[in-house]
């Protein structure tokens, strides 16, 4: 069985089963600030169970494709939103759940200006920039407990374009 995965362009539709894609495609939901700013309103479903949300900054080492994918993880108690602080695309990996374990992963390449929000409990690859500086704002759960489940694959996948 081929363990290679071809990365797809990130679209709201393709990602819908895993989370939200935030971008400024199309018209803004409302114009604010005397018409000088378009607000793309309330574009992510955040869920932190009984805890609070936090905003952290992540500065991650860039990776290169093809990439060896050894594991995915999930946060059973909260959603997690990756917001790039540069106009660079990055790699987003997700997988459906099959009886408590991830199914075959899917890989997406984001367009500049796109952010993603993994819905609570969605299997995903860790934050994976493809170019420096790898700087992201991350909105996720701040609370008790690990809120982390990892799954290491028996054999790695290769993610490529
Ligand atoms: N561990 C952590 O804060 N980040 C991961 O959840 C990740 O998805 O990168
Ligand atoms: Ni995560």
Coordinates of C-alpha atoms and ligand atoms in Angstrom, one line a residue:
X1 CA 0.0 0.0 0.0
X2 CA 1.4 3.4 -1.0
X3 CA 2.1 5.5 2.0
X4 CA 2.5 8.7 0.0
X5 CA 0.0 11.6 0.3
X6 CA -0.2 14.4 -2.2
X7 CA -0.9 17.7 -0.7
X8 CA -4.1 19.5 -1.9
X9 CA -4.9 23.2 -2.0
X10 CA -6.6 24.2 1.2
X11 CA -10.3 25.1 0.6
X12 CA -13.1 25.7 3.1
X13 CA -15.1 22.9 1.4
X14 CA -12.4 20.3 1.5
X15 CA -11.6 21.1 5.1
X16 CA -15.1 21.3 6.4
X17 CA -15.1 17.9 8.1
X18 CA -12.0 18.8 10.0
X19 CA -12.3 22.5 10.9
X20 CA -12.6 26.0 9.6
X21 CA -10.5 27.9 7.0
X22 CA -10.3 31.6 7.7
X23 CA -9.5 33.9 4.8
X24 CA -10.7 37.1 3.2
X25 CA -12.1 35.6 0.0
X26 CA -15.2 37.4 -1.2
X27 CA -17.0 40.3 0.4
X28 CA -16.5 41.1 4.0
X29 CA -19.5 40.4 6.3
X30 CA -19.5 44.0 7.4
X31 CA -17.6 47.2 6.8
X32 CA -16.4 48.8 10.0
X33 CA -14.2 51.7 11.1
X34 CA -15.9 54.3 8.9
X35 CA -15.8 51.9 6.0
X36 CA -12.0 51.5 6.1
X37 CA -12.0 47.9 7.3
X38 CA -13.8 44.8 6.2
X39 CA -14.7 42.4 9.0
X40 CA -14.9 38.7 8.1
X41 CA -17.0 38.0 11.2
X42 CA -16.9 35.0 13.5
X43 CA -15.3 32.6 11.1
X44 CA -14.1 29.8 13.4
X45 CA -16.0 27.4 15.7
X46 CA -14.0 27.6 19.0
X47 CA -14.7 25.1 21.7
X48 CA -12.7 24.9 25.0
X49 CA -15.1 22.7 27.0
X50 CA -15.0 24.0 30.6
X51 CA -11.8 26.0 30.2
X52 CA -10.7 29.3 28.8
X53 CA -9.1 30.3 25.5
X54 CA -5.6 31.6 25.3
X55 CA -3.5 33.2 22.6
X56 CA 0.1 32.0 22.3
X57 CA 2.8 32.7 19.7
X58 CA 4.6 29.8 18.1
X59 CA 7.9 30.1 16.4
X60 CA 8.4 26.8 14.6
X61 CA 11.3 25.5 12.5
X62 CA 10.3 25.3 8.8
X63 CA 10.1 21.9 7.2
X64 CA 10.6 20.9 3.6
X65 CA 8.5 18.6 1.3
X66 CA 8.6 15.7 0.8
X67 CA 8.0 15.3 4.5
X68 CA 7.9 12.2 6.6
X69 CA 4.7 12.1 8.7
X70 CA 5.3 9.9 11.8
X71 CA 2.4 11.0 13.9
X72 CA -0.8 13.0 14.3
X73 CA -2.3 14.3 17.5
X74 CA -5.7 15.6 18.8
X75 CA -7.0 17.8 21.6
X76 CA -10.0 16.1 23.1
X77 CA -10.9 19.1 25.2
X78 CA -10.5 22.0 22.8
X79 CA -10.2 23.4 19.3
X80 CA -6.9 24.8 18.0
X81 CA -6.5 27.7 15.6
X82 CA -3.3 28.4 13.7
X83 CA -3.0 32.0 12.4
X84 CA 0.2 32.7 10.4
X85 CA 1.9 36.0 11.1
X86 CA 3.4 36.1 7.7
X87 CA 2.0 35.8 4.2
X88 CA 3.4 32.4 3.7
X89 CA 1.5 29.2 3.0
X90 CA 2.0 26.3 5.4
X91 CA 1.3 22.5 5.6
X92 CA -1.9 21.3 7.2
X93 CA -2.4 17.7 7.9
X94 CA -5.7 16.1 9.2
X95 CA -7.3 12.7 9.5
X96 CA -10.7 11.4 10.3
X97 CA -11.3 9.2 13.3
X98 CA -11.8 5.5 12.9
X99 CA -12.7 3.8 16.2
X100 CA -10.4 6.1 18.2
X101 CA -7.5 6.0 15.8
X102 CA -6.8 8.3 12.8
X103 CA -7.7 7.1 9.3
X104 CA -5.5 7.9 6.3
X105 CA -4.3 11.4 6.6
X106 CA -5.0 14.2 4.2
X107 CA -2.5 17.1 3.5
X108 CA -3.3 20.6 2.4
X109 CA -1.2 23.6 1.4
X110 CA -2.6 26.8 2.6
X111 CA -2.6 30.0 0.5
X112 CA -1.0 33.1 1.8
X113 CA -3.4 34.8 4.2
X114 CA -5.3 31.6 5.2
X115 CA -5.6 30.4 8.8
X116 CA -7.1 27.1 10.0
X117 CA -9.0 26.2 13.1
X118 CA -9.1 22.4 14.0
X119 CA -12.4 21.5 15.6
X120 CA -12.2 19.9 19.0
X121 CA -10.8 16.4 18.8
X122 CA -9.7 16.6 15.2
X123 CA -6.6 14.5 14.4
X124 CA -3.9 16.8 12.9
X125 CA -0.3 17.2 12.3
X126 CA 1.6 19.6 14.4
X127 CA 2.2 23.2 13.3
X128 CA 4.3 22.8 10.1
X129 CA 5.6 26.0 8.4
X130 CA 7.4 25.5 5.1
X131 CA 9.4 28.7 5.1
X132 CA 11.0 30.9 7.9
X133 CA 10.1 32.6 10.2
X134 CA 7.4 30.1 11.0
X135 CA 5.7 32.6 13.3
X136 CA 2.0 31.9 14.2
X137 CA -0.6 33.1 16.7
X138 CA -2.3 30.0 18.1
X139 CA -5.7 30.2 19.9
X140 CA -6.4 27.1 22.0
X141 CA -7.5 25.8 25.4
X142 CA -5.8 26.9 28.5
X143 CA -6.9 24.6 31.3
X144 CA -6.2 21.5 33.4
X145 CA -5.1 18.2 32.0
X146 CA -2.9 17.4 29.0
X147 CA -5.6 17.9 26.4
X148 CA -3.4 15.9 24.0
X149 CA -3.6 12.5 22.5
X150 CA -0.8 11.4 20.1
X151 CA -0.9 8.6 17.5
X152 CA 2.4 7.3 16.1
X153 CA 1.9 5.5 12.8
X154 CA 3.4 2.0 12.4
X155 CA 5.0 3.2 9.2
X156 CA 5.5 6.8 8.2
X157 CA 3.6 8.5 5.4
X158 CA 5.4 10.7 2.8
X159 CA 3.7 14.0 2.1
X160 CA 4.6 15.5 -1.3
X161 CA 3.3 18.0 -3.8
Ligands
LIG1 N1 1.6 21.2 21.5 C1 1.2 22.3 21.0 O1 1.1 23.3 21.7 N2 1.0 22.4 19.7 C2 0.4 21.3 19.0 O2 -0.8 21.1 19.6 C3 0.3 21.5 17.6 O3 -0.7 21.2 17.0 O4 1.3 22.1 17.0
LIG2 NI1 -2.2 20.5 18.1

